[in-house]
Coordinates of C-alpha atoms and ligand atoms in Angstrom, one line a residue:
M1 CA -20.8 14.1 18.0
S2 CA -22.6 12.1 20.6
S3 CA -22.8 13.8 24.0
W4 CA -21.5 10.7 25.9
Y5 CA -18.5 9.3 24.0
K6 CA -16.0 10.7 26.5
N7 CA -17.8 9.0 29.4
A8 CA -18.2 5.6 27.7
T9 CA -16.4 2.5 28.8
I10 CA -17.2 -0.3 26.3
Y11 CA -17.2 -4.0 26.6
Q12 CA -17.0 -5.9 23.3
I13 CA -19.0 -9.0 23.0
Y14 CA -18.2 -11.6 20.3
I15 CA -21.7 -13.0 20.5
Q16 CA -21.1 -16.6 19.2
S17 CA -18.5 -17.2 21.9
F18 CA -20.0 -15.3 24.9
K19 CA -22.7 -17.4 26.5
D20 CA -25.0 -20.1 25.0
T21 CA -28.4 -20.6 26.7
N22 CA -29.9 -23.3 24.5
G23 CA -27.0 -25.7 24.2
D24 CA -26.6 -25.5 20.4
G25 CA -22.9 -24.5 20.7
I26 CA -23.4 -20.9 19.7
G27 CA -23.6 -17.9 22.1
D28 CA -26.9 -15.9 21.9
F29 CA -28.8 -12.8 22.8
R30 CA -30.2 -14.4 26.0
G31 CA -26.7 -15.3 27.1
I32 CA -25.8 -11.6 27.0
T33 CA -29.0 -10.6 28.8
E34 CA -28.2 -13.1 31.5
S35 CA -24.8 -11.7 31.9
L36 CA -25.6 -8.0 32.2
A37 CA -25.1 -7.9 36.0
Y38 CA -21.6 -9.3 35.5
I39 CA -20.8 -6.8 32.7
K40 CA -22.1 -3.9 34.8
S41 CA -19.9 -5.1 37.7
L42 CA -16.8 -4.3 35.6
G43 CA -17.6 -0.6 35.6
V44 CA -18.6 -0.5 32.0
N45 CA -21.6 1.5 30.6
A46 CA -21.9 0.2 27.1
I47 CA -21.6 -3.0 25.1
W48 CA -20.6 -3.4 21.5
I49 CA -22.1 -6.6 20.1
T50 CA -20.4 -8.1 16.9
P51 CA -22.7 -8.9 14.0
F52 CA -25.8 -10.9 14.7
F53 CA -27.6 -10.2 11.4
K54 CA -28.8 -12.7 8.9
S55 CA -25.7 -14.2 7.3
P56 CA -24.4 -17.3 5.7
L57 CA -21.4 -16.9 8.1
I58 CA -18.5 -17.4 5.8
D59 CA -16.7 -14.6 7.8
N60 CA -18.5 -15.2 11.1
G61 CA -21.3 -12.8 10.4
Y62 CA -19.3 -10.0 8.7
D63 CA -21.1 -11.2 5.6
I64 CA -24.6 -9.9 6.0
S65 CA -27.5 -11.0 3.8
D66 CA -30.2 -8.9 5.4
Y67 CA -29.3 -5.8 7.5
N68 CA -32.7 -5.6 9.2
E69 CA -33.1 -9.2 10.3
V70 CA -31.4 -11.1 13.1
N71 CA -29.8 -14.5 12.5
P72 CA -32.0 -17.1 14.2
I73 CA -29.0 -18.9 15.6
F74 CA -28.6 -16.0 18.0
G75 CA -32.3 -15.9 19.0
T76 CA -35.3 -13.9 17.9
M77 CA -35.9 -10.2 17.4
E78 CA -37.9 -10.3 20.6
D79 CA -34.9 -11.7 22.4
L80 CA -32.8 -8.8 21.1
D81 CA -35.5 -6.3 22.1
E82 CA -35.4 -7.7 25.6
L83 CA -31.6 -7.5 25.7
I84 CA -31.7 -3.8 24.6
F85 CA -34.4 -3.1 27.2
K86 CA -32.7 -4.8 30.1
A87 CA -29.3 -3.4 29.1
H88 CA -30.8 0.1 29.3
S89 CA -32.3 -0.7 32.7
F90 CA -28.8 -1.5 33.9
G91 CA -27.5 1.8 32.5
I92 CA -25.7 0.0 29.7
R93 CA -25.9 1.4 26.2
V94 CA -25.9 -0.9 23.2
I95 CA -23.7 -0.5 20.2
I96 CA -24.0 -2.6 17.1
D97 CA -21.7 -3.5 14.2
G98 CA -22.4 -1.5 11.1
V99 CA -20.9 -3.6 8.3
Y100 CA -21.5 -1.3 5.3
N101 CA -18.5 -1.6 3.2
H102 CA -19.8 -4.9 1.8
T103 CA -22.7 -7.3 2.0
S104 CA -22.9 -11.1 1.6
D105 CA -23.4 -12.2 -2.0
E106 CA -26.6 -13.8 -0.7
H107 CA -28.1 -10.3 0.1
N108 CA -31.0 -9.7 -2.3
W109 CA -29.4 -6.5 -3.5
F110 CA -26.5 -8.5 -4.9
E111 CA -28.7 -11.3 -6.2
K112 CA -30.6 -8.7 -8.2
S113 CA -27.5 -6.7 -9.1
K114 CA -25.7 -9.7 -10.7
Q115 CA -28.6 -10.5 -13.0
S116 CA -28.3 -7.7 -15.4
K117 CA -26.7 -4.3 -16.2
C118 CA -30.1 -2.5 -16.1
N119 CA -32.2 -3.1 -13.1
D120 CA -32.8 -1.2 -9.9
F121 CA -29.8 -2.7 -8.2
S122 CA -27.3 -3.0 -11.1
D123 CA -25.1 -0.2 -9.7
F124 CA -25.3 -1.2 -6.0
Y125 CA -22.0 -2.9 -6.4
I126 CA -18.8 -2.2 -8.3
W127 CA -18.9 -3.9 -11.7
R128 CA -16.3 -3.6 -14.5
D129 CA -15.8 -5.2 -17.9
P130 CA -12.9 -7.6 -18.3
I131 CA -9.8 -6.1 -19.9
D132 CA -8.3 -8.4 -22.5
G133 CA -10.3 -11.3 -21.0
H134 CA -8.8 -10.7 -17.5
A135 CA -9.7 -9.0 -14.3
P136 CA -9.8 -5.2 -14.5
S137 CA -6.8 -4.8 -12.2
N138 CA -4.3 -6.8 -10.2
A139 CA -5.9 -5.8 -6.9
G140 CA -5.7 -8.5 -4.2
S141 CA -8.3 -9.4 -1.7
V142 CA -7.7 -9.3 2.1
F143 CA -8.6 -13.0 2.3
G144 CA -6.4 -14.1 -0.6
G145 CA -6.5 -14.2 -4.4
S146 CA -7.8 -11.5 -6.7
A147 CA -10.3 -8.8 -5.5
W148 CA -12.3 -9.3 -8.7
E149 CA -14.8 -12.1 -9.3
Y150 CA -16.3 -12.9 -12.7
V151 CA -20.1 -13.3 -13.1
E152 CA -21.3 -15.0 -16.3
E153 CA -24.8 -13.5 -16.3
R154 CA -23.4 -9.9 -16.5
K155 CA -20.1 -10.9 -18.3
Q156 CA -18.5 -8.6 -15.8
Y157 CA -16.3 -8.7 -12.7
Y158 CA -17.4 -7.3 -9.3
F159 CA -15.0 -6.0 -6.7
H160 CA -14.6 -7.6 -3.3
L161 CA -12.0 -6.3 -0.9
F162 CA -12.6 -9.3 1.4
A163 CA -13.9 -12.8 0.4
A164 CA -15.6 -13.3 -3.0
K165 CA -18.8 -13.9 -1.0
Q166 CA -18.4 -10.3 0.4
P167 CA -19.0 -8.0 -2.6
D168 CA -18.2 -4.3 -1.9
L169 CA -21.1 -1.9 -2.0
N170 CA -20.8 1.1 -4.4
W171 CA -21.0 4.0 -2.1
D172 CA -20.8 6.4 -5.0
N173 CA -24.3 5.4 -5.8
H174 CA -26.5 7.7 -3.7
Q175 CA -29.3 5.0 -3.6
V176 CA -26.8 2.7 -1.8
R177 CA -26.1 5.3 0.8
E178 CA -29.8 6.0 1.3
A179 CA -30.5 2.3 1.8
I180 CA -27.7 2.1 4.4
Y181 CA -29.0 5.2 6.2
D182 CA -32.5 3.6 6.2
S183 CA -31.2 0.5 7.9
M184 CA -29.2 2.6 10.5
T185 CA -32.4 4.5 11.2
F186 CA -34.3 1.2 11.6
W187 CA -31.9 0.1 14.4
L188 CA -31.7 3.5 16.1
K189 CA -35.5 3.6 16.3
K190 CA -35.3 0.2 17.9
G191 CA -33.3 1.8 20.6
I192 CA -29.7 1.0 19.9
D193 CA -27.2 3.7 20.9
G194 CA -24.6 3.7 18.2
F195 CA -22.4 1.9 15.7
R196 CA -19.0 0.5 15.4
F197 CA -18.4 0.9 11.7
D198 CA -16.6 -2.0 10.1
S199 CA -13.9 -1.4 7.6
I200 CA -15.2 2.2 7.3
C201 CA -11.9 3.5 5.8
F202 CA -12.7 1.5 2.6
I203 CA -16.1 2.7 1.7
S204 CA -14.9 5.3 -0.9
K205 CA -12.6 3.8 -3.5
D206 CA -10.5 5.3 -6.2
Q207 CA -12.8 3.8 -8.9
N208 CA -10.1 4.1 -11.6
F209 CA -8.7 0.8 -10.3
K210 CA -5.1 1.3 -11.6
Q211 CA -2.6 -1.5 -11.5
V212 CA -0.9 -1.6 -8.1
D213 CA 2.9 -1.7 -8.1
Q214 CA 3.3 -3.0 -4.6
L215 CA 2.5 -6.7 -4.4
N216 CA 1.5 -9.0 -1.6
S217 CA 3.0 -12.4 -1.0
Q218 CA 0.7 -14.0 -3.5
G219 CA 1.7 -11.6 -6.2
Y220 CA -1.5 -9.4 -6.2
G221 CA -1.6 -5.7 -5.6
L222 CA -1.8 -4.7 -1.9
N223 CA -5.4 -4.5 -1.1
Y224 CA -5.4 -1.1 0.7
I225 CA -3.8 0.9 -2.1
G226 CA -6.5 2.8 -3.9
T227 CA -9.2 1.6 -1.4
A228 CA -8.3 3.0 2.0
N229 CA -9.2 6.7 2.7
G230 CA -10.5 7.3 -0.8
P231 CA -11.7 10.5 -2.5
N232 CA -15.2 10.9 -1.1
L233 CA -14.8 9.2 2.3
H234 CA -15.2 12.3 4.4
K235 CA -18.0 13.7 2.3
Y236 CA -20.0 10.5 2.9
L237 CA -19.2 10.3 6.6
H238 CA -20.4 13.9 7.1
E239 CA -23.5 13.1 5.1
M240 CA -24.2 10.1 7.3
Y241 CA -23.8 12.3 10.4
E242 CA -26.2 14.9 9.0
K243 CA -28.8 12.4 7.7
V244 CA -28.8 9.9 10.6
L245 CA -26.4 10.1 13.5
K246 CA -27.0 13.6 14.7
K247 CA -30.7 13.0 15.2
Y248 CA -30.1 10.3 17.8
D249 CA -27.2 11.2 20.0
A250 CA -25.6 8.0 18.7
I251 CA -22.0 7.1 19.3
A252 CA -19.9 6.5 16.1
I253 CA -16.7 4.5 16.2
G254 CA -14.8 3.7 13.1
E255 CA -12.6 0.8 12.2
A256 CA -9.9 2.4 10.1
S257 CA -6.9 0.3 9.3
R258 CA -4.1 1.9 7.2
T259 CA -4.8 5.3 8.7
N260 CA -2.2 7.6 10.3
S261 CA -2.8 10.2 12.9
V262 CA -3.1 13.0 10.5
E263 CA -5.8 11.3 8.5
A264 CA -7.4 10.3 11.8
N265 CA -8.1 13.9 12.5
L266 CA -10.2 14.1 9.4
Y267 CA -12.5 11.5 10.9
V268 CA -12.7 12.7 14.5
A269 CA -12.1 16.4 14.8
P270 CA -15.4 17.4 16.4
E271 CA -16.0 20.4 14.1
R272 CA -16.0 18.1 11.1
Q273 CA -19.0 16.1 12.4
E274 CA -18.1 12.7 11.2
L275 CA -17.2 10.1 13.8
D276 CA -16.4 10.2 17.6
M277 CA -13.3 8.1 17.4
I278 CA -11.5 5.5 15.3
F279 CA -9.4 2.4 16.2
N280 CA -5.8 3.2 15.7
F281 CA -4.2 0.2 13.9
E282 CA -0.5 1.2 14.4
P283 CA -0.1 -0.8 17.6
M284 CA -1.4 -3.8 15.7
H285 CA 1.6 -3.7 13.3
V286 CA 4.4 -3.4 15.9
D287 CA 5.2 -7.1 15.5
D288 CA 4.7 -7.4 11.7
G289 CA 7.4 -9.0 9.7
E290 CA 7.9 -9.4 5.9
N291 CA 4.7 -11.5 5.7
G292 CA 2.6 -9.1 7.8
N293 CA 1.4 -10.6 11.0
I294 CA 2.6 -14.1 9.9
S295 CA 5.9 -13.5 11.6
D296 CA 8.3 -14.3 14.4
V297 CA 9.0 -10.7 15.2
N298 CA 8.5 -9.5 18.8
F299 CA 7.2 -6.0 19.4
K300 CA 9.4 -3.3 20.9
M301 CA 7.9 -1.3 23.8
S302 CA 9.5 1.8 22.4
D303 CA 7.5 1.5 19.2
L304 CA 4.3 1.3 21.2
R305 CA 5.4 4.3 23.2
S306 CA 6.1 6.5 20.2
I307 CA 2.7 5.5 18.7
Y308 CA 0.9 6.6 21.9
D309 CA 3.0 9.7 22.1
N310 CA 1.9 10.7 18.6
W311 CA -1.8 9.7 18.7
E312 CA -2.5 10.9 22.2
K313 CA -1.0 14.3 21.4
N314 CA -2.3 14.8 17.9
V315 CA -5.7 13.1 17.8
P316 CA -8.5 14.7 19.9
W317 CA -9.9 11.4 21.1
N318 CA -8.9 7.8 20.8
A319 CA -10.5 4.3 21.0
L320 CA -8.3 2.6 23.6
Y321 CA -7.8 -1.1 22.7
L322 CA -5.1 -3.6 22.2
G323 CA -7.2 -6.6 21.3
N324 CA -10.5 -7.6 19.8
H325 CA -12.0 -10.4 17.8
D326 CA -9.4 -9.9 15.0
Q327 CA -6.3 -10.0 17.1
P328 CA -4.5 -12.5 19.4
R329 CA -5.0 -12.2 23.1
I330 CA -3.5 -9.1 24.7
V331 CA -1.6 -10.8 27.5
S332 CA 0.0 -13.4 25.1
R333 CA 1.0 -10.7 22.6
F334 CA 2.2 -7.8 24.8
G335 CA 2.7 -9.4 28.2
D336 CA 3.8 -12.8 29.5
D337 CA 1.0 -15.4 29.4
K338 CA 3.0 -17.8 31.6
R339 CA 4.9 -16.9 34.7
Y340 CA 3.7 -13.3 34.9
R341 CA 0.3 -13.6 33.4
V342 CA -1.5 -12.0 36.3
E343 CA 1.0 -9.1 36.7
S344 CA 1.4 -8.3 33.0
A345 CA -2.4 -8.4 32.3
K346 CA -2.9 -5.9 35.1
M347 CA 0.0 -3.7 33.9
L348 CA -1.3 -3.7 30.3
A349 CA -4.8 -2.6 31.5
A350 CA -3.4 0.3 33.5
M351 CA -1.1 1.3 30.7
L352 CA -3.9 1.4 28.2
Y353 CA -7.0 2.5 29.9
L354 CA -5.6 5.5 31.8
Q355 CA -4.8 7.2 28.5
K356 CA -7.0 9.8 26.9
G357 CA -9.9 8.0 25.1
T358 CA -12.6 5.5 25.4
P359 CA -11.7 2.1 26.9
F360 CA -12.7 -1.0 24.9
I361 CA -12.4 -4.3 26.8
F362 CA -12.7 -7.4 24.7
Q363 CA -14.5 -10.2 26.5
G364 CA -12.2 -12.4 28.5
D365 CA -9.3 -9.9 28.7
E366 CA -10.6 -8.9 32.1
I367 CA -9.7 -12.3 33.4
G368 CA -6.5 -12.6 31.4
M369 CA -7.6 -15.2 28.8
T370 CA -4.6 -16.3 26.7
N371 CA -3.8 -17.5 23.2
V372 CA -4.7 -21.1 22.3
N373 CA -2.4 -24.0 21.4
F374 CA -4.4 -25.0 18.4
Q375 CA -3.5 -28.6 17.2
Q376 CA -4.7 -28.4 13.6
L377 CA -5.8 -25.8 11.1
E378 CA -9.4 -27.0 11.2
D379 CA -9.7 -26.0 14.8
L380 CA -9.2 -22.3 14.0
K381 CA -12.5 -22.1 12.0
D382 CA -11.5 -18.9 10.2
I383 CA -11.3 -17.9 6.6
D384 CA -8.4 -15.6 7.3
A385 CA -6.3 -18.4 8.9
D386 CA -7.2 -20.8 6.0
N387 CA -6.0 -18.4 3.5
K388 CA -2.8 -17.6 5.3
Y389 CA -2.0 -21.3 5.8
R390 CA -2.6 -22.1 2.1
T391 CA -0.4 -19.2 1.1
L392 CA 2.4 -20.5 3.3
L393 CA 2.1 -24.0 1.9
N394 CA 2.2 -22.6 -1.7
Q395 CA 5.4 -20.8 -0.7
G396 CA 6.9 -24.2 0.2
V397 CA 6.6 -23.9 4.0
G398 CA 5.9 -27.3 5.7
K399 CA 2.6 -28.0 7.4
S400 CA 3.6 -27.9 11.0
E401 CA 5.7 -24.7 10.5
A402 CA 2.8 -23.1 8.6
L403 CA 0.4 -23.9 11.5
R404 CA 2.9 -22.5 14.0
L405 CA 3.2 -19.3 12.1
V406 CA -0.5 -18.9 11.4
K407 CA -1.7 -19.6 15.0
K408 CA 0.7 -17.2 16.7
N409 CA -1.3 -14.0 15.7
A410 CA -4.5 -15.8 14.5
R411 CA -7.7 -14.0 15.3
S412 CA -9.2 -17.4 16.5
N413 CA -7.1 -17.0 19.7
A414 CA -9.6 -14.4 20.8
R415 CA -12.7 -16.3 19.6
T416 CA -12.8 -19.3 21.9
P417 CA -15.7 -19.5 24.4
M418 CA -15.7 -17.1 27.3
Q419 CA -14.4 -18.9 30.4
W420 CA -17.0 -18.5 33.1
D421 CA -16.2 -21.4 35.5
S422 CA -14.3 -24.6 35.8
S423 CA -17.1 -27.0 34.7
I424 CA -16.5 -29.1 31.6
D425 CA -17.8 -26.5 29.1
A426 CA -16.1 -23.6 31.0
G427 CA -19.7 -22.5 31.8
F428 CA -20.2 -21.5 28.2
G429 CA -23.4 -23.5 28.0
S430 CA -22.7 -26.4 25.6
K431 CA -20.5 -29.4 25.4
N432 CA -19.9 -28.9 21.7
P433 CA -19.2 -25.3 21.2
W434 CA -18.7 -24.1 17.6
I435 CA -15.0 -23.6 18.5
N436 CA -13.2 -25.5 21.3
V437 CA -12.7 -24.0 24.7
N438 CA -9.1 -23.1 25.6
N439 CA -8.0 -26.0 27.8
N440 CA -6.7 -23.6 30.5
Y441 CA -10.3 -22.8 31.6
R442 CA -9.9 -24.5 35.0
E443 CA -7.2 -22.0 36.0
I444 CA -8.5 -19.0 34.2
N445 CA -12.2 -18.3 34.7
V446 CA -14.6 -15.7 36.0
E447 CA -15.9 -17.6 38.9
K448 CA -12.5 -18.2 40.3
Q449 CA -11.5 -14.5 40.0
C450 CA -14.7 -13.2 41.5
N451 CA -13.7 -14.8 44.7
E452 CA -10.1 -13.6 44.6
N453 CA -8.9 -10.3 45.9
G454 CA -5.8 -10.0 43.9
S455 CA -7.3 -11.3 40.6
I456 CA -7.1 -9.6 37.3
L457 CA -10.8 -9.2 37.4
S458 CA -10.7 -7.3 40.6
F459 CA -7.9 -5.1 39.3
Y460 CA -10.1 -4.2 36.3
Q461 CA -12.9 -3.2 38.6
K462 CA -10.6 -1.0 40.7
L463 CA -9.0 0.5 37.6
F464 CA -12.4 1.6 36.1
A465 CA -13.6 2.8 39.4
L466 CA -10.5 4.9 39.7
R467 CA -10.8 6.2 36.2
S468 CA -14.3 7.4 36.7
S469 CA -13.6 9.1 40.0
Y470 CA -11.0 11.5 38.6
P471 CA -12.0 13.8 35.7
V472 CA -8.3 14.3 34.9
F473 CA -8.4 10.8 33.2
I474 CA -10.9 12.1 30.8
N475 CA -9.8 15.6 30.0
G476 CA -6.2 15.8 31.3
D477 CA -3.2 16.3 29.0
F478 CA -1.1 13.2 28.1
N479 CA 2.6 13.3 28.4
I480 CA 5.3 10.7 28.0
L481 CA 8.2 10.9 30.4
N482 CA 11.5 9.1 30.7
A483 CA 11.3 8.5 26.9
S484 CA 14.7 6.8 26.8
D485 CA 13.8 4.0 29.3
S486 CA 14.1 0.8 27.4
S487 CA 11.4 -1.2 29.1
I488 CA 9.4 1.2 31.3
L489 CA 6.6 3.2 29.8
T490 CA 5.9 6.3 31.9
Y491 CA 3.3 8.9 31.3
T492 CA 1.3 11.6 33.1
R493 CA -2.3 12.8 32.8
S494 CA -2.5 16.3 34.2
D495 CA -4.8 19.4 34.6
E496 CA -4.4 22.6 36.6
D497 CA -4.4 21.0 40.0
K498 CA -3.6 17.4 39.6
T499 CA -1.0 15.1 37.9
M500 CA -1.4 11.4 37.6
L501 CA 1.8 9.5 37.2
I502 CA 1.5 6.1 35.5
I503 CA 4.5 3.8 35.6
C504 CA 4.4 0.6 33.6
S505 CA 7.3 -1.9 33.4
F506 CA 7.3 -4.3 30.4
D507 CA 10.3 -6.1 31.8
D508 CA 10.3 -9.7 33.1
Q509 CA 13.2 -8.8 35.4
K510 CA 13.5 -6.2 38.1
V511 CA 14.4 -2.9 36.6
R512 CA 15.4 0.6 38.0
F513 CA 13.0 3.5 37.6
C514 CA 14.3 7.0 38.2
R515 CA 11.6 9.4 38.9
P516 CA 11.3 12.2 36.3
S517 CA 12.9 15.4 37.5
E518 CA 10.3 17.6 35.9
L519 CA 7.5 16.7 38.4
K520 CA 6.8 17.8 42.0
Y521 CA 6.5 15.1 44.6
N522 CA 5.6 17.0 47.9
D523 CA 2.2 15.5 48.1
S524 CA 1.9 12.1 46.5
K525 CA -0.5 9.2 46.9
L526 CA -0.4 5.7 45.5
L527 CA -3.8 5.0 43.9
L528 CA -3.2 1.6 42.2
S529 CA -0.5 -1.0 41.9
N530 CA -0.2 -4.7 40.9
Y531 CA 2.2 -5.6 43.8
E532 CA 2.1 -4.8 47.5
V533 CA 3.8 -1.4 47.9
S534 CA 4.3 0.3 51.2
G535 CA 3.9 4.1 51.5
D536 CA 2.7 6.8 49.2
S537 CA 5.9 8.5 48.3
V538 CA 7.5 8.3 44.9
D539 CA 11.1 7.5 45.8
Q540 CA 14.0 8.9 43.7
V541 CA 14.8 5.5 42.5
I542 CA 12.3 2.6 42.5
V543 CA 13.3 -1.0 41.8
L544 CA 10.2 -2.2 39.8
K545 CA 9.3 -5.9 40.0
P546 CA 8.5 -7.8 36.7
Y547 CA 5.7 -6.1 34.9
E548 CA 5.0 -3.8 37.8
T549 CA 2.7 -0.9 37.4
R550 CA 1.9 2.0 39.8
V551 CA -0.4 4.9 39.5
Y552 CA 0.4 8.0 41.7
L553 CA -1.6 11.1 42.3
L554 CA 0.6 14.2 42.6
Q555 CA -0.8 17.5 43.7
Ligands
GLC601 C1 -13.4 -6.2 10.0 C2 -13.9 -7.2 11.0 C3 -13.4 -8.5 10.6 C4 -13.9 -8.9 9.2 C5 -13.6 -7.8 8.2 C6 -14.5 -7.9 7.0 O1 -12.0 -6.0 9.9 O2 -13.5 -6.8 12.3 O3 -13.7 -9.5 11.6 O4 -13.4 -10.1 8.8 O5 -13.9 -6.5 8.7 O6 -15.8 -7.6 7.3
CA602 CA1 -27.3 -20.8 21.5

């Protein structure tokens, strides 16, 4: 376990959309370096940078063709060295994306592997003979179609959980694991401070590849069956800790979809020496419908509450997030991005980041950036959106309806350029960014909020200052109260001498809050709120305004 994971507050940077310093439309290393003072001002002490490695970019960099080289579109290795050096001088640690479930098909390991069944790289990937002239199983890929792709040279199929251009590495081959550990060591020696491990729950598969009974909407087997949380997963994670992580005090954060809180313990229980924390995906499914996240379903606050109740109680440490580069914008999904954008963005931050775990802020959420009203599919620039759109058309859905359904929860919502100021390019740095700026940048931008006392940005700063001044937010117990309220989420963080009471209304109307009878209110102090509140006492009944949040200290 790293020694600092409990004190980390992490800002996630989607590099291509953060800041462009040479006007080529793509964010870069120097853009991050230039922005370190801003990042520091939020109260964070680490950044996680999404993949910047050599890549043909069919999945925006999650398809890597050389683990130890940077993609020149983001700058040079020297630029990156400078970024790491300067970040450290600001007291900001640097976490990189470890994408080790798969590579690009343009990685030289794969280029050699596909040539024959007997060379040094033949078993670096998962190859199977055809069965009766067909793919070895009905497994589907996350990005559509079969998870198997045929290669004439070998007369075999290879397995790809994601796109066909993202072949899965064969972790059961110890040479693969050693090669990955070597690359991790290369980066750690360079001075990086840890990894966010992409798709880590999938690295060990059940290599029998049985037919899957449960089918996706295209008629293929659901991709996570037989692939998530497979037989040797924890053995490999512990090995990775022993061989690499423990030597560097490096933080290890896992992306583990399709993983429940019981399984989560196997990853993060400190005595197991695997990872420090994983991203809980359950909140990402509260608005799923029949077609997964292509749906008109709205989330229920009570579902979020029971997920937090379970994970905060049963998992020793959590990664606290509600959005990232794969999800729509937090305020559009869980708050109200119109009338109560400011209030609900603040409430969601207090609700999330005062829980027990490490806060992750995705770039732009600290100013309440919203979803985008994309006009056409081409504007989303995403393989996942393309696939979902195509699937809907094949199901007979009309084009405009398909676009409406796809864009609602599309990951492109989070990928538009960071809104720095109100100039024509939103201060991103280029007139023709690789993906268009959200046209609300004149109202929503960093510059404006820096000068505004009641801004979302200033609320984030206060919130993180508060969090770091009371150790109870790190080690205190978590408890849900008033569990039958339909639109107010209430919880406490408490230790021997202090209780923090956090009240969060998800209602767009006024709503009555009755203070929980199990707490003592003799000495209370209001520490944070998103409306003007007079006095420090917690009244027996409080009428909360739309999306109101309050944080009280009781002792
Ligand atoms: C993870 C990444 C996502 C990517 C996928 C395949 O889920 O966050 O952006 O498409 O893995 O690498
Ligand atoms: Ca650039």
